[in-house]
């Protein structure tokens, strides 16, 4: 439960109220820098303010600083977003069960992200593209409120230029210099090229977006058991002890945050547990 000390090595403003921090642990054990699976999270502490769960957003294959993308919404996330190079951060993790990368092998993969939801999905995208031959069609469908809110723009452009991945970005509200799609992210689904019978979908975003995304994927013929999503719930211990994130016999911190949809259908219907 005791956090290790890391320091901010790099801070980048990605969008209004969204920053990406590269955190380097002061001391690593014999096993070297932290390794994590796509979709896992760390507990980050700003000393004197508090501790919150934040997903890794960097490349799981790259040793070195651990990368997190944070939206400032309250006390701790604002304090994290205000950190500068060299500032200390407490770090516990990695925790949780991530995206089912092995289960996706041999299938078409649809990655559906809303807003900040692209951050916990980015490690999965790095893995999909690094091991491209393991998967069928790979499609990223990403929606944000406005063009200013688009995260990781340069990377999206790089991925768009590849011939082996389909990247579609849409915004809810366009401005005059936007020439891309306009409309919510689910409007991209009917135009995407995937075989619904052999598809697995990874979904992350605000819960209302995930509910509509699941309905649209189901309407397109994707089975419930092939839809995975990342759930957010209040957390304290992150190791299945305190019960803060518990519903029934399930703990979001330990058994998730990534779940198969049919296993959390009831939880998704609840605002908070
Ligand atoms: C497994 C997991 C992974 C997460 N990964 C990330 C991540 O990669 N990046 C990230 O920025 N956040 C992530 N979160 C959410 C993050 O933990 C919360 O935003 C944070 O705990 C808020 O704490 P706070 O003290 O800043 O705000 P609080 O004081 O707790 O909340 C302030 C206000 O913001 C609202 N609020 C809280 N969380 C959110 C939210 N997520 N979106 C919108 N409003 C919210 C609250 O309802 C409240 O009104 C993750 C959460 C979980 C459970
Ligand atoms: S956060 Fe304590 S049980 Fe999940």
PDB file of C-alpha atoms in Angstrom, residues 70-204:
ATOM      1  CA  UNK A  70      -4.960  13.067 -16.911  1.00  0.00           C
ATOM      2  CA  UNK A  71      -8.040  15.232 -17.199  1.00  0.00           C
ATOM      3  CA  UNK A  72      -8.337  17.842 -14.440  1.00  0.00           C
ATOM      4  CA  UNK A  73     -11.821  17.373 -12.952  1.00  0.00           C
ATOM      5  CA  UNK A  74     -11.340  17.702  -9.175  1.00  0.00           C
ATOM      6  CA  UNK A  75      -8.859  18.178  -6.339  1.00  0.00           C
ATOM      7  CA  UNK A  76      -6.351  15.405  -7.076  1.00  0.00           C
ATOM      8  CA  UNK A  77      -6.530  15.426 -10.864  1.00  0.00           C
ATOM      9  CA  UNK A  78      -6.089  19.232 -10.859  1.00  0.00           C
ATOM     10  CA  UNK A  79      -3.056  18.855  -8.594  1.00  0.00           C
ATOM     11  CA  UNK A  80      -1.616  16.177 -10.917  1.00  0.00           C
ATOM     12  CA  UNK A  81      -2.231  18.364 -13.963  1.00  0.00           C
ATOM     13  CA  UNK A  82      -0.458  21.268 -12.247  1.00  0.00           C
ATOM     14  CA  UNK A  83       2.758  19.296 -11.584  1.00  0.00           C
ATOM     15  CA  UNK A  84       5.957  20.455 -13.253  1.00  0.00           C
ATOM     16  CA  UNK A  85       9.121  18.693 -14.349  1.00  0.00           C
ATOM     17  CA  UNK A  86      10.997  17.325 -11.319  1.00  0.00           C
ATOM     18  CA  UNK A  87       7.974  17.299  -8.983  1.00  0.00           C
ATOM     19  CA  UNK A  88       7.459  14.112  -6.924  1.00  0.00           C
ATOM     20  CA  UNK A  89       4.450  11.784  -7.315  1.00  0.00           C
ATOM     21  CA  UNK A  90       3.545   8.689  -5.300  1.00  0.00           C
ATOM     22  CA  UNK A  91       2.977   5.624  -7.438  1.00  0.00           C
ATOM     23  CA  UNK A  92       1.400   2.222  -6.639  1.00  0.00           C
ATOM     24  CA  UNK A  93       0.739  -0.398  -9.259  1.00  0.00           C
ATOM     25  CA  UNK A  94       0.257  -1.708 -11.842  1.00  0.00           C
ATOM     26  CA  UNK A  95      -3.240  -2.898 -10.920  1.00  0.00           C
ATOM     27  CA  UNK A  96      -6.171  -4.630 -12.548  1.00  0.00           C
ATOM     28  CA  UNK A  97      -7.029  -6.725 -15.559  1.00  0.00           C
ATOM     29  CA  UNK A  98      -6.475  -5.088 -18.934  1.00  0.00           C
ATOM     30  CA  UNK A  99      -7.656  -5.499 -22.536  1.00  0.00           C
ATOM     31  CA  UNK A 100      -7.878  -9.137 -23.785  1.00  0.00           C
ATOM     32  CA  UNK A 101      -5.033  -8.970 -26.321  1.00  0.00           C
ATOM     33  CA  UNK A 102      -4.692 -12.758 -26.629  1.00  0.00           C
ATOM     34  CA  UNK A 103      -8.445 -13.244 -27.010  1.00  0.00           C
ATOM     35  CA  UNK A 104      -8.310 -10.717 -29.899  1.00  0.00           C
ATOM     36  CA  UNK A 105      -5.704 -12.704 -31.854  1.00  0.00           C
ATOM     37  CA  UNK A 106      -7.021 -13.807 -35.252  1.00  0.00           C
ATOM     38  CA  UNK A 107     -10.085 -11.527 -35.017  1.00  0.00           C
ATOM     39  CA  UNK A 108     -11.044  -8.176 -36.470  1.00  0.00           C
ATOM     40  CA  UNK A 109     -10.554  -5.591 -33.705  1.00  0.00           C
ATOM     41  CA  UNK A 110     -12.718  -2.495 -33.354  1.00  0.00           C
ATOM     42  CA  UNK A 111     -11.370   0.051 -30.869  1.00  0.00           C
ATOM     43  CA  UNK A 112     -14.025   2.578 -29.931  1.00  0.00           C
ATOM     44  CA  UNK A 113     -12.912   5.585 -27.895  1.00  0.00           C
ATOM     45  CA  UNK A 114     -14.787   8.604 -26.598  1.00  0.00           C
ATOM     46  CA  UNK A 115     -12.867  11.677 -25.394  1.00  0.00           C
ATOM     47  CA  UNK A 116     -10.288  10.807 -22.741  1.00  0.00           C
ATOM     48  CA  UNK A 117     -11.171   7.122 -23.285  1.00  0.00           C
ATOM     49  CA  UNK A 118      -8.471   7.045 -25.962  1.00  0.00           C
ATOM     50  CA  UNK A 119      -5.806   7.225 -23.217  1.00  0.00           C
ATOM     51  CA  UNK A 120      -6.458   3.799 -21.593  1.00  0.00           C
ATOM     52  CA  UNK A 121      -6.836   2.339 -25.109  1.00  0.00           C
ATOM     53  CA  UNK A 122      -3.569   3.715 -26.477  1.00  0.00           C
ATOM     54  CA  UNK A 123      -1.404   0.927 -24.976  1.00  0.00           C
ATOM     55  CA  UNK A 124      -3.708  -1.623 -26.669  1.00  0.00           C
ATOM     56  CA  UNK A 125      -3.311   0.223 -29.989  1.00  0.00           C
ATOM     57  CA  UNK A 126       0.483   0.199 -29.634  1.00  0.00           C
ATOM     58  CA  UNK A 127       0.326  -3.559 -29.047  1.00  0.00           C
ATOM     59  CA  UNK A 128      -2.104  -4.190 -31.946  1.00  0.00           C
ATOM     60  CA  UNK A 129       0.103  -2.242 -34.350  1.00  0.00           C
ATOM     61  CA  UNK A 130       3.363  -3.759 -33.067  1.00  0.00           C
ATOM     62  CA  UNK A 131       1.979  -7.273 -33.578  1.00  0.00           C
ATOM     63  CA  UNK A 132      -0.154  -6.391 -36.585  1.00  0.00           C
ATOM     64  CA  UNK A 133       0.061  -9.860 -38.180  1.00  0.00           C
ATOM     65  CA  UNK A 134      -1.684 -11.460 -35.158  1.00  0.00           C
ATOM     66  CA  UNK A 135      -4.989  -9.684 -35.880  1.00  0.00           C
ATOM     67  CA  UNK A 136      -7.529  -9.297 -38.696  1.00  0.00           C
ATOM     68  CA  UNK A 137      -8.818  -5.820 -39.658  1.00  0.00           C
ATOM     69  CA  UNK A 138      -7.920  -3.180 -37.047  1.00  0.00           C
ATOM     70  CA  UNK A 139     -10.227  -0.173 -36.812  1.00  0.00           C
ATOM     71  CA  UNK A 140      -9.999   2.803 -34.463  1.00  0.00           C
ATOM     72  CA  UNK A 141     -13.170   4.883 -34.161  1.00  0.00           C
ATOM     73  CA  UNK A 142     -12.588   7.980 -32.024  1.00  0.00           C
ATOM     74  CA  UNK A 143     -14.996  10.750 -31.095  1.00  0.00           C
ATOM     75  CA  UNK A 144     -14.457  13.983 -29.172  1.00  0.00           C
ATOM     76  CA  UNK A 145     -16.600  17.025 -28.473  1.00  0.00           C
ATOM     77  CA  UNK A 146     -14.589  19.397 -30.653  1.00  0.00           C
ATOM     78  CA  UNK A 147     -11.381  19.343 -32.724  1.00  0.00           C
ATOM     79  CA  UNK A 148      -9.524  21.016 -29.807  1.00  0.00           C
ATOM     80  CA  UNK A 149     -10.250  17.964 -27.639  1.00  0.00           C
ATOM     81  CA  UNK A 150      -8.566  15.450 -29.968  1.00  0.00           C
ATOM     82  CA  UNK A 151      -5.748  13.694 -28.090  1.00  0.00           C
ATOM     83  CA  UNK A 152      -2.476  12.355 -29.526  1.00  0.00           C
ATOM     84  CA  UNK A 153      -3.023  14.101 -32.883  1.00  0.00           C
ATOM     85  CA  UNK A 154       0.384  13.406 -34.356  1.00  0.00           C
ATOM     86  CA  UNK A 155       0.075   9.716 -33.565  1.00  0.00           C
ATOM     87  CA  UNK A 156      -3.420   9.553 -35.047  1.00  0.00           C
ATOM     88  CA  UNK A 157      -2.063  11.119 -38.227  1.00  0.00           C
ATOM     89  CA  UNK A 158       0.786   8.615 -38.335  1.00  0.00           C
ATOM     90  CA  UNK A 159      -1.575   5.689 -37.835  1.00  0.00           C
ATOM     91  CA  UNK A 160      -3.991   7.091 -40.457  1.00  0.00           C
ATOM     92  CA  UNK A 161      -1.160   7.036 -42.999  1.00  0.00           C
ATOM     93  CA  UNK A 162      -0.705   3.283 -42.500  1.00  0.00           C
ATOM     94  CA  UNK A 163      -2.486   1.000 -44.947  1.00  0.00           C
ATOM     95  CA  UNK A 164      -3.102  -1.747 -42.383  1.00  0.00           C
ATOM     96  CA  UNK A 165      -5.286   0.177 -39.922  1.00  0.00           C
ATOM     97  CA  UNK A 166      -8.445   2.226 -40.424  1.00  0.00           C
ATOM     98  CA  UNK A 167      -8.544   5.360 -38.257  1.00  0.00           C
ATOM     99  CA  UNK A 168     -11.730   7.459 -38.239  1.00  0.00           C
ATOM    100  CA  UNK A 169     -12.144  10.541 -36.072  1.00  0.00           C
ATOM    101  CA  UNK A 170     -15.372  12.446 -35.548  1.00  0.00           C
ATOM    102  CA  UNK A 171     -16.323  15.520 -33.512  1.00  0.00           C
ATOM    103  CA  UNK A 172     -19.702  16.379 -31.999  1.00  0.00           C
ATOM    104  CA  UNK A 173     -19.407  20.041 -32.942  1.00  0.00           C
ATOM    105  CA  UNK A 174     -17.369  21.232 -35.909  1.00  0.00           C
ATOM    106  CA  UNK A 175     -15.626  24.532 -36.457  1.00  0.00           C
ATOM    107  CA  UNK A 176     -14.987  26.127 -39.833  1.00  0.00           C
ATOM    108  CA  UNK A 177     -11.544  24.589 -40.445  1.00  0.00           C
ATOM    109  CA  UNK A 178     -12.627  21.001 -39.612  1.00  0.00           C
ATOM    110  CA  UNK A 179     -12.995  18.809 -42.693  1.00  0.00           C
ATOM    111  CA  UNK A 180     -13.541  15.462 -40.972  1.00  0.00           C
ATOM    112  CA  UNK A 181     -16.623  13.600 -39.746  1.00  0.00           C
ATOM    113  CA  UNK A 182     -19.199  15.400 -37.608  1.00  0.00           C
ATOM    114  CA  UNK A 183     -21.487  13.439 -35.286  1.00  0.00           C
ATOM    115  CA  UNK A 184     -21.219  11.133 -32.306  1.00  0.00           C
ATOM    116  CA  UNK A 185     -18.728   8.252 -32.477  1.00  0.00           C
ATOM    117  CA  UNK A 186     -21.420   5.592 -32.957  1.00  0.00           C
ATOM    118  CA  UNK A 187     -22.263   7.080 -36.385  1.00  0.00           C
ATOM    119  CA  UNK A 188     -18.918   5.712 -37.622  1.00  0.00           C
ATOM    120  CA  UNK A 189     -19.798   2.088 -36.838  1.00  0.00           C
ATOM    121  CA  UNK A 190     -22.046   1.302 -39.846  1.00  0.00           C
ATOM    122  CA  UNK A 191     -19.277   2.511 -42.230  1.00  0.00           C
ATOM    123  CA  UNK A 192     -16.456   0.518 -40.637  1.00  0.00           C
ATOM    124  CA  UNK A 193     -15.122  -2.584 -42.401  1.00  0.00           C
ATOM    125  CA  UNK A 194     -15.250  -5.553 -40.009  1.00  0.00           C
ATOM    126  CA  UNK A 195     -16.810  -8.982 -40.002  1.00  0.00           C
ATOM    127  CA  UNK A 196     -19.200  -8.848 -37.019  1.00  0.00           C
ATOM    128  CA  UNK A 197     -19.080 -12.621 -36.511  1.00  0.00           C
ATOM    129  CA  UNK A 198     -15.291 -12.535 -36.119  1.00  0.00           C
ATOM    130  CA  UNK A 199     -14.911  -9.200 -34.329  1.00  0.00           C
ATOM    131  CA  UNK A 200     -13.866  -8.202 -30.835  1.00  0.00           C
ATOM    132  CA  UNK A 201     -14.540  -4.636 -29.646  1.00  0.00           C
ATOM    133  CA  UNK A 202     -12.671  -2.590 -27.023  1.00  0.00           C
ATOM    134  CA  UNK A 203     -14.758   0.350 -25.765  1.00  0.00           C
ATOM    135  CA  UNK A 204     -13.728   3.183 -23.426  1.00  0.00           C
TER     136      UNK A 204
END
